[in-house]
Tab-separated table of C-alpha atoms in Angstrom:
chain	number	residue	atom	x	y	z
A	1	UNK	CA	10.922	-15.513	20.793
A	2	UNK	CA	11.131	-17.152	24.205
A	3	UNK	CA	7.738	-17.340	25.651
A	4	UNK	CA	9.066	-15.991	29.228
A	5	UNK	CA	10.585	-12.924	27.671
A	6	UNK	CA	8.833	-9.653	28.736
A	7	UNK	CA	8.167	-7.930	25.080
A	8	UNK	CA	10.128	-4.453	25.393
A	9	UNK	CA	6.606	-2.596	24.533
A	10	UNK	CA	4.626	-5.030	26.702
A	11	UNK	CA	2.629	-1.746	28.504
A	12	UNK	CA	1.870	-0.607	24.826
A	13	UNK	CA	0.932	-4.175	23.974
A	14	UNK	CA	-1.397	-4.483	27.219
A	15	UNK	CA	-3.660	-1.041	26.369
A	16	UNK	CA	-4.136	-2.542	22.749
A	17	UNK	CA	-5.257	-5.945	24.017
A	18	UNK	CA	-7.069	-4.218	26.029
A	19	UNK	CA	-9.127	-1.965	23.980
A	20	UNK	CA	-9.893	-5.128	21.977
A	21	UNK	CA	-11.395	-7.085	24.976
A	22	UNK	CA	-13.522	-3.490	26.140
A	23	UNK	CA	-15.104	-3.884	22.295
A	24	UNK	CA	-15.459	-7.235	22.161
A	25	UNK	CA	-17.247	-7.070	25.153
A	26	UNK	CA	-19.792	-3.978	24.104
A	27	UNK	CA	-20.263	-5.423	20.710
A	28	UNK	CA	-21.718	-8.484	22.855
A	29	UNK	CA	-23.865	-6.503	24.874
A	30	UNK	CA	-24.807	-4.629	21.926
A	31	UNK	CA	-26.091	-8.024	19.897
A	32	UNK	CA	-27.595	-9.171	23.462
A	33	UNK	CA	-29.657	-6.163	23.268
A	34	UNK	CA	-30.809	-6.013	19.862
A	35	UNK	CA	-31.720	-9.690	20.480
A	36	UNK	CA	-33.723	-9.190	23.665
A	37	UNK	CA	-35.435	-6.137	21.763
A	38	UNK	CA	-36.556	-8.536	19.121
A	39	UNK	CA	-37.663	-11.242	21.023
A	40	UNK	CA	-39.962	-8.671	23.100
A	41	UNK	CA	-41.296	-7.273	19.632
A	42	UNK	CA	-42.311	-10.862	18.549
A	43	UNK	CA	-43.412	-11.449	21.873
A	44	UNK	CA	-45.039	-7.797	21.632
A	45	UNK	CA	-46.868	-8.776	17.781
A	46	UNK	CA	-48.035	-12.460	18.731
A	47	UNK	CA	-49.641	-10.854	22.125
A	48	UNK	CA	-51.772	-8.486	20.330
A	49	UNK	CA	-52.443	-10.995	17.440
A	50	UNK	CA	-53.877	-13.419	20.160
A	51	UNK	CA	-55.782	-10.642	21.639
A	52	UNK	CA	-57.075	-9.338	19.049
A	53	UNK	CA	-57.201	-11.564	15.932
A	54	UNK	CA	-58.054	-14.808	17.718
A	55	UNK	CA	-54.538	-16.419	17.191
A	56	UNK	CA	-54.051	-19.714	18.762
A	57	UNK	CA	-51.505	-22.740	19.499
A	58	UNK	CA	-52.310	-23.746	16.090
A	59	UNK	CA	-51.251	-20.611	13.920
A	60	UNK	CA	-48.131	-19.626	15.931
A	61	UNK	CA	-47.121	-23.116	15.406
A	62	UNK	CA	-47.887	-22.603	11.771
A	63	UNK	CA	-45.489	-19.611	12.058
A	64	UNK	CA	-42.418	-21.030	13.784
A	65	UNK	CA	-43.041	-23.821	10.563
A	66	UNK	CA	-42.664	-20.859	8.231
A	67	UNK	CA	-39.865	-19.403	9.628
A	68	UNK	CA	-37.964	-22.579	9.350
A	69	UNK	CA	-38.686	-23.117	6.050
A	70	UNK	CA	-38.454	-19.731	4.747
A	71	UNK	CA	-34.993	-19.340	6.602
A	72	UNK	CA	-33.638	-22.614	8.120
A	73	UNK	CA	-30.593	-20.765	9.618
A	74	UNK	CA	-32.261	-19.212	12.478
A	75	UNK	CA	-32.266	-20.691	15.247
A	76	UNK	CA	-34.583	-20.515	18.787
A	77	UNK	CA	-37.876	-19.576	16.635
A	78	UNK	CA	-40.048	-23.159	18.074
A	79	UNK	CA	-43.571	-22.568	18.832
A	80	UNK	CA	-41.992	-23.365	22.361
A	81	UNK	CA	-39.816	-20.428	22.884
A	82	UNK	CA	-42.566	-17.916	20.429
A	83	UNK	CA	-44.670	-18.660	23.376
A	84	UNK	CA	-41.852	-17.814	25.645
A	85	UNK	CA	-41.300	-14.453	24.180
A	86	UNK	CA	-45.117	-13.603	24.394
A	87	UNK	CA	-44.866	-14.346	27.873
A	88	UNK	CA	-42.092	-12.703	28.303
A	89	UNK	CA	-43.931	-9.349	26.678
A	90	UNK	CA	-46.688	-9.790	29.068
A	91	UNK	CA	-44.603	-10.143	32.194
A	92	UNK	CA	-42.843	-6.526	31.492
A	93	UNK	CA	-44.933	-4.981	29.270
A	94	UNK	CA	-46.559	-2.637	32.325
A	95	UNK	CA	-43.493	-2.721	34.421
A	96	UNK	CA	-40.923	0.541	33.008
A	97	UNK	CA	-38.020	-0.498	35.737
A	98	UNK	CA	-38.353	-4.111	34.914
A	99	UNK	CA	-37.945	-4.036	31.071
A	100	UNK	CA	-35.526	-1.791	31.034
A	101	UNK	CA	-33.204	-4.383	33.419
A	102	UNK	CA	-34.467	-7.323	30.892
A	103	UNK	CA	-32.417	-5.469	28.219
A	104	UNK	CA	-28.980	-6.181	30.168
A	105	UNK	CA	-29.176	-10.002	30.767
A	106	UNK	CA	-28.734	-13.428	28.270
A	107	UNK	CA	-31.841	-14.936	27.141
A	108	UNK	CA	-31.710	-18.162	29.675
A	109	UNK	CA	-31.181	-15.698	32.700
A	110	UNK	CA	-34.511	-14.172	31.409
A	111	UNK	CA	-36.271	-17.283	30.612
A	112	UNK	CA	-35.902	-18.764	34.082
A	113	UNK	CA	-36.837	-15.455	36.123
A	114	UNK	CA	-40.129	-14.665	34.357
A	115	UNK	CA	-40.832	-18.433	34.239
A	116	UNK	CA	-39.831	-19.436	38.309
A	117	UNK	CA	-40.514	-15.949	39.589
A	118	UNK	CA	-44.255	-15.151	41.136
A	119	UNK	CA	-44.308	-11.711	41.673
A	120	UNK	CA	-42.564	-8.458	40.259
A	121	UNK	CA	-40.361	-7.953	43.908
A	122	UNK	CA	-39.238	-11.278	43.067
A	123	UNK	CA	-38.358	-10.853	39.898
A	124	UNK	CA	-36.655	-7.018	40.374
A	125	UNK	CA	-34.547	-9.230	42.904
A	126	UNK	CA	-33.445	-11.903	40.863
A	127	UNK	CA	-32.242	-8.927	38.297
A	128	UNK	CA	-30.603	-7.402	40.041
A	129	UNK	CA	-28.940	-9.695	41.507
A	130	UNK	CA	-27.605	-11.136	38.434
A	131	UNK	CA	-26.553	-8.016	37.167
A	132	UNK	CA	-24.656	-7.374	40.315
A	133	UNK	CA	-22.841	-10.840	41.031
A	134	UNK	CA	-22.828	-11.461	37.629
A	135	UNK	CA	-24.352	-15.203	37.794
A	136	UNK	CA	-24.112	-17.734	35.336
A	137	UNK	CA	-27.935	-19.611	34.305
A	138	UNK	CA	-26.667	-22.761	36.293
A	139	UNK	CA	-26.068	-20.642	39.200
A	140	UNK	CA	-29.252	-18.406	38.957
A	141	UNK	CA	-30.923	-21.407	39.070
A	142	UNK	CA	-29.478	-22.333	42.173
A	143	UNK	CA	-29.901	-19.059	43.683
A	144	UNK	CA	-33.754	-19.242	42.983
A	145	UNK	CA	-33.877	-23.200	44.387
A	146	UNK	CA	-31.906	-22.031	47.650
A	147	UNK	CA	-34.878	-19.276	47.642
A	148	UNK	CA	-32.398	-16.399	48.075
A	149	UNK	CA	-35.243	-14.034	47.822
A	150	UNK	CA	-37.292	-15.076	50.228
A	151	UNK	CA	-34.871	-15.701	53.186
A	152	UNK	CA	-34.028	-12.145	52.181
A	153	UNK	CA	-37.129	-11.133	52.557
A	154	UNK	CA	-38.107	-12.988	55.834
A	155	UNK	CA	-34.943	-12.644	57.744
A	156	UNK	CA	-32.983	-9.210	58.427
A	157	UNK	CA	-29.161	-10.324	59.301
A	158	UNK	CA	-27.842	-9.775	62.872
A	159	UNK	CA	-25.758	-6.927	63.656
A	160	UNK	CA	-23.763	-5.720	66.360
A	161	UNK	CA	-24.971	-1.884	66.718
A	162	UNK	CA	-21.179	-1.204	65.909
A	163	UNK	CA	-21.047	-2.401	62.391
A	164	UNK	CA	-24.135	-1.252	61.296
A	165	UNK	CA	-22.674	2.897	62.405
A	166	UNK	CA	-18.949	1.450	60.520
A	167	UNK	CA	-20.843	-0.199	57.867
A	168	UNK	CA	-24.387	0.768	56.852
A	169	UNK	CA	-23.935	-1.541	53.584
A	170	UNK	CA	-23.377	-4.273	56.042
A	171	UNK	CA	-27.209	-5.388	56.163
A	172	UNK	CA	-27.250	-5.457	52.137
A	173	UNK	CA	-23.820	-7.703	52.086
A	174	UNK	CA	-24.347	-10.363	54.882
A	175	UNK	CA	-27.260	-12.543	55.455
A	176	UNK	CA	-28.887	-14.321	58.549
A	177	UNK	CA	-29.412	-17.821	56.914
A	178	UNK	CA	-26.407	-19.349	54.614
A	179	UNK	CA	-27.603	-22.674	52.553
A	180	UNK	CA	-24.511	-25.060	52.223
A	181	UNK	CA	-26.627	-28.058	50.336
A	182	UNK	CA	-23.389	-28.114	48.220
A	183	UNK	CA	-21.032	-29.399	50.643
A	184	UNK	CA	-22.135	-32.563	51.082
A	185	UNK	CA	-22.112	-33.072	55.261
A	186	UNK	CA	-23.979	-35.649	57.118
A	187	UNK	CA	-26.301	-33.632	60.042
A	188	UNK	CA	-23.172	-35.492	62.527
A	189	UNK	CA	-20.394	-33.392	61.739
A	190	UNK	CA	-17.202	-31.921	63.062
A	191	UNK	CA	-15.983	-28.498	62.932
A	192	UNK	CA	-12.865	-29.677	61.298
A	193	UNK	CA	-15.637	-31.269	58.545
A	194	UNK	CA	-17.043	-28.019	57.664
A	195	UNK	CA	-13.874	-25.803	57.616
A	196	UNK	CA	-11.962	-28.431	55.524
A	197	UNK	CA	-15.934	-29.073	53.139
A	198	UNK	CA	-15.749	-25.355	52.744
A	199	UNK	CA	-12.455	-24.815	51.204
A	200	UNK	CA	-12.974	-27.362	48.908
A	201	UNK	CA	-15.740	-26.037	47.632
A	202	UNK	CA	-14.992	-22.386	48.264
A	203	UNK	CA	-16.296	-21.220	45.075
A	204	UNK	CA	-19.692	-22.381	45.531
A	205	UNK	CA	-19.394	-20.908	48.621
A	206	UNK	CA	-18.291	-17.565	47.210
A	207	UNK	CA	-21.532	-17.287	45.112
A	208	UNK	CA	-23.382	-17.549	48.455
A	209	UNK	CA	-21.648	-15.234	50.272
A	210	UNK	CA	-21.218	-13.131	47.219
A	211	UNK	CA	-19.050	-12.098	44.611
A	212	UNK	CA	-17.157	-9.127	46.344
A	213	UNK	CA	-15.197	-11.690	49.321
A	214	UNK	CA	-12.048	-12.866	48.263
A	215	UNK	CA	-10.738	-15.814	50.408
A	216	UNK	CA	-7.260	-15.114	52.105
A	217	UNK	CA	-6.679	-18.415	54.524
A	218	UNK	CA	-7.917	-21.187	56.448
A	219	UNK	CA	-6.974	-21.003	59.675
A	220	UNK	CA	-5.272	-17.819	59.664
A	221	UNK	CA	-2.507	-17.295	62.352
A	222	UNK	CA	-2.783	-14.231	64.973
A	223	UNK	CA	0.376	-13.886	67.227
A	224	UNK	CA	-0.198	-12.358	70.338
A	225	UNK	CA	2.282	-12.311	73.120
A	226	UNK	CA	4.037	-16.095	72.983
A	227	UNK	CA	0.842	-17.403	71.774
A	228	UNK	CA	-0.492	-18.464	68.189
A	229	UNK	CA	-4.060	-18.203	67.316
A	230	UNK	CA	-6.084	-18.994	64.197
A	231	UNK	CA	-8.592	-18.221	62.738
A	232	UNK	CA	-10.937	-20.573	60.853
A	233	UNK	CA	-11.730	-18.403	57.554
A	234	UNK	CA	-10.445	-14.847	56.982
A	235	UNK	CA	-11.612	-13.201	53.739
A	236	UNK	CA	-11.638	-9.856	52.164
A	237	UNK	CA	-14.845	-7.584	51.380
A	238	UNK	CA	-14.132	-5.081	48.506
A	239	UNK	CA	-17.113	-3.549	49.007
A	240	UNK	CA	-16.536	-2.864	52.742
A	241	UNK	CA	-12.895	-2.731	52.155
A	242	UNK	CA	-12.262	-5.072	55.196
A	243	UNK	CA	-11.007	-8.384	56.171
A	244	UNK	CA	-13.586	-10.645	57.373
A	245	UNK	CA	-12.866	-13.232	59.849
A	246	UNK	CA	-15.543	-16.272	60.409
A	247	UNK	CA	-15.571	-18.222	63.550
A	248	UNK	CA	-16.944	-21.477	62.815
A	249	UNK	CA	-19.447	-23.277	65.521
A	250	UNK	CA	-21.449	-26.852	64.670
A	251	UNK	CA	-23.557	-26.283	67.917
A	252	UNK	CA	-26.021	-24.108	69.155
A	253	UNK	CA	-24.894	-19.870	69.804
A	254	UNK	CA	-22.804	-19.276	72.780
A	255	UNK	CA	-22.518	-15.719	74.510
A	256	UNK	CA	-19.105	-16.680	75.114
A	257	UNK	CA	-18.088	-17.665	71.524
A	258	UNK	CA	-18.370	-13.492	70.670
A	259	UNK	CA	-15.121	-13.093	73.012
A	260	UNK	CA	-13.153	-15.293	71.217
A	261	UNK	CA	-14.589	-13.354	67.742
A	262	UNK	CA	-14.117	-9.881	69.698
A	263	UNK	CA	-10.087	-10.818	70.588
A	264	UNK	CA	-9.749	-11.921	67.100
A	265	UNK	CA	-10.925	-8.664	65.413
A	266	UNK	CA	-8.579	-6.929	67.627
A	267	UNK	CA	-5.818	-8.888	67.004
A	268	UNK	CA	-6.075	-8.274	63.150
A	269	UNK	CA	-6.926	-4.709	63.590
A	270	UNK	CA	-3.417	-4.142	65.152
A	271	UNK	CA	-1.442	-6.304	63.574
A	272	UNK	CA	-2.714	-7.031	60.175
A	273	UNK	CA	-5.264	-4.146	58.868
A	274	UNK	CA	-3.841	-1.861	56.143
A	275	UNK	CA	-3.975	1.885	57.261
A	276	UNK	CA	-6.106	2.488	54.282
A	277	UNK	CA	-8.555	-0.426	55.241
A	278	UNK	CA	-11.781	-0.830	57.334
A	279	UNK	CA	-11.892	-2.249	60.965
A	280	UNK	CA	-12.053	-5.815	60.713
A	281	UNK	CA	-15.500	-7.585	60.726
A	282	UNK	CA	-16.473	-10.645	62.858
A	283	UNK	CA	-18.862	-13.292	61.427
A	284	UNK	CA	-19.969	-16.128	63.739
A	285	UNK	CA	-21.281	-19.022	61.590
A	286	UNK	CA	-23.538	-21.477	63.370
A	287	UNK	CA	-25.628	-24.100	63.475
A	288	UNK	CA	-28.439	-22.761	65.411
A	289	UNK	CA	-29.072	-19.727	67.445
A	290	UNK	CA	-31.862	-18.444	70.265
A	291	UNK	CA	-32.589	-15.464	68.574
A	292	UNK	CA	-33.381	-13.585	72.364
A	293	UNK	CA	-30.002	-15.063	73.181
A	294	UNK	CA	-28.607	-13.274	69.865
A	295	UNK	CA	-30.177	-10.082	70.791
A	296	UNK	CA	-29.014	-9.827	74.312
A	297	UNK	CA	-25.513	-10.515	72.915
A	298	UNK	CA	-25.133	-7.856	70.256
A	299	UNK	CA	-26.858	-5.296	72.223
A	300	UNK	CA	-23.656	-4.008	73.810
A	301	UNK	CA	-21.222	-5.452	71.518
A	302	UNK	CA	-18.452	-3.014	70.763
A	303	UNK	CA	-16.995	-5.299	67.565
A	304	UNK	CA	-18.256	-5.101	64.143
A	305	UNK	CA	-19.421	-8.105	64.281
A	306	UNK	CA	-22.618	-10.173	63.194
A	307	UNK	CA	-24.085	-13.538	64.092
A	308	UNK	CA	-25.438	-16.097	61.279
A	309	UNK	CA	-26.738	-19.546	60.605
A	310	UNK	CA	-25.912	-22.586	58.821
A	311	UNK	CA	-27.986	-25.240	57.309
A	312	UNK	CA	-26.936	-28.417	54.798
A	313	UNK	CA	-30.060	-28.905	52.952
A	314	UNK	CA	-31.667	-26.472	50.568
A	315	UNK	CA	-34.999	-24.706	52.255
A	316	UNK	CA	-38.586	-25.769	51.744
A	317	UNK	CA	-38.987	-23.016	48.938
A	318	UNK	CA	-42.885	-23.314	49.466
A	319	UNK	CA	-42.635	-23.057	53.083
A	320	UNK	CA	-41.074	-19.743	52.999
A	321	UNK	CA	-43.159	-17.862	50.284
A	322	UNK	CA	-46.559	-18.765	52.327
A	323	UNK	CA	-44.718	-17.525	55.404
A	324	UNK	CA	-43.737	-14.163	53.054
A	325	UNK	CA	-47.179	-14.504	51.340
A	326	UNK	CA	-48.307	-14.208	54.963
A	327	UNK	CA	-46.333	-11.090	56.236
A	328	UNK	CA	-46.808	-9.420	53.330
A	329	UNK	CA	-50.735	-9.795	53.789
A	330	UNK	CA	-50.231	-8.734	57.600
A	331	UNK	CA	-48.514	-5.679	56.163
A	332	UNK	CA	-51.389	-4.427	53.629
A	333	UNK	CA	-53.626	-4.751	56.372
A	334	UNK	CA	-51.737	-2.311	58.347
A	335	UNK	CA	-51.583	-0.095	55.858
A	336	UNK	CA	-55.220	-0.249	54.930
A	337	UNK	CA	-56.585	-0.058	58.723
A	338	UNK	CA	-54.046	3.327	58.924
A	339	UNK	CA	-55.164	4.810	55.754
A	340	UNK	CA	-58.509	4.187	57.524
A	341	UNK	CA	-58.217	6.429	59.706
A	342	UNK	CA	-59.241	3.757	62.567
A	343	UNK	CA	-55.833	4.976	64.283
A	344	UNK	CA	-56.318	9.086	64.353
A	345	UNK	CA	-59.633	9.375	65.640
């Protein structure tokens, strides 16, 4: 049969293949399960054997010997990774929401959260996340080195006050810092450099944005009146169900750059926008930003529209969890001064 030719049952054929890919898929998540399950009941037996019959280094090494002997088909049963799954046990083992999400992920995506991840916020984070955007181990890892959580955590994106009323996901989708280590750039570079360094390396700049934008064009042409205008980036939310249009700028924020952005959203919302569709949303990437500046320009901002940063080198990881370490400690003391009483004499 000719390869091209359209089988006559081909809708038939389609609901069959795809019943088989559904159960393929569940039986996987099935075995993933029952082998997550396991490894937290060895990691569950070897805990309380420590704890309570003295067990050391030397006698779980003595097991993972008698496991390979006794069955040398199994696999992933070193004294390395029984350690692993004892610490794993203790990491989860007083946390309900936690193990339950543990259940739901590979092995390595577990491994390198409890092992790189300090604290249980961190952690729920990183599980989520993976769940969500569906991350392989090379790019959790990534994720984690780029310190997703804690610029996150430290820095609330800028929003006009219109998107956040059209959009209240909006704060949950978009950040204020993006990390762009990945494309390469000297610290001297051209606009043209970082529009063209993006699309060649859109994917990696997909998983950074996140999994839900779907790239439509580089420098996406707007007719309006006799005149052509383009946009940099336009992409697609399916989330927000709304086409996303980033203004690229290499220099510091502007006031004026959010007129070009605002004529832009306005030009796509008449001309391009499905009925069925969102207004359009405005992102202005930069390289820097006066955050008073940023303030003063959003304030009366009528577009959905939001104003971010760029930087080409992955963050000082450290840096940022003393400055969380620090809020977080300025926060508790709030809390304990109020529940005090110090405040409602």
């Amino acid at each position: 049969m000719n390869s091209k030719t359209v089988p006559r049952n081909s809708h038939a054929f389609a609901e069959v293949l795809g019943q088989i890919q559904q159960t393929r898929q569940r039986v996987f998540a099935q075995a993933n399960t029952a082998l997550i399950d396991l490894y937290w009941r060895i990691g569950q037996t070897i805990s309380h054997k420590v704890a309570q019959a003295g067990w050391g280094k030397g006698v779980v090494t003595e097991l993972a010997r008698y496991i390979a002997h006794a069955d040398p088909t199994l696999k992933g049963f070193s004294d390395k990774n029984l350690w692993r799954m004892k610490q794993f046990y203790e990491t989860y083992c007083d946390d309900e929401k936690l193990s339950t999400l543990v259940r739901e992920l590979p092995w390595t995506h577990n491994v390198t959260i409890f092992s790189r991840c300090k604290s249980p916020a961190e952690r729920l984070f990183y599980l989520e996340q993976c769940l969500q955007e569906k991350y392989t181990s090379r790019e959790l890892e990534r994720q984690i080195d780029a310190a997703s959580f804690e610029r996150v955590s430290l820095t609330q994106p800028k929003l006009s006050a219109a998107l956040r009323v059209l959009q209240p996901a909006a704060g949950e989708v978009f950040k204020d810092h993006y990390v762009l280590e990945f494309l390469g750039l000297p610290d001297s570079h051209s606009e043209n450099d970082l529009q063209t360094a993006l699309v060649r390396h859109m994917k990696a700049f997909v998983l950074e944005l996140g999994r839900d934008f779907l790239f439509v064009a580089e420098q996406f042409r707007l007719q309006v009146g006799n005149q052509d205008f383009f946009i940099d980036l336009l992409f697609y939310h399916r989330g927000l169900s709304a086409l996303v249009a980033f203004e690229l700028k290499i220099g510091k924020f502007q006031p004026e750059h959010m007129g070009q952005l605002n004529f832009y959203l306005e030009a796509l919302d008449r001309d391009v926008k499905k009925p069925h569709e969102n207004p359009s949303i405005g992102v202005l990437l930069c390289r820097d930003k006066d955050e008073e500046v940023v303030e003063y320009a959003l304030s009366r901002n009528l577009s959905p529209t939001l104003i971010a940063q760029y930087q080409l080198q992955l963050p000082d990881k450290k840096l940022l969890q003393a400055r969380l370490h620090e809020l977080l400690a300025g926060e508790w003391a709030m809390d304990d001064k109020d529940s005090s009483g110090e405040d409602g004499r």
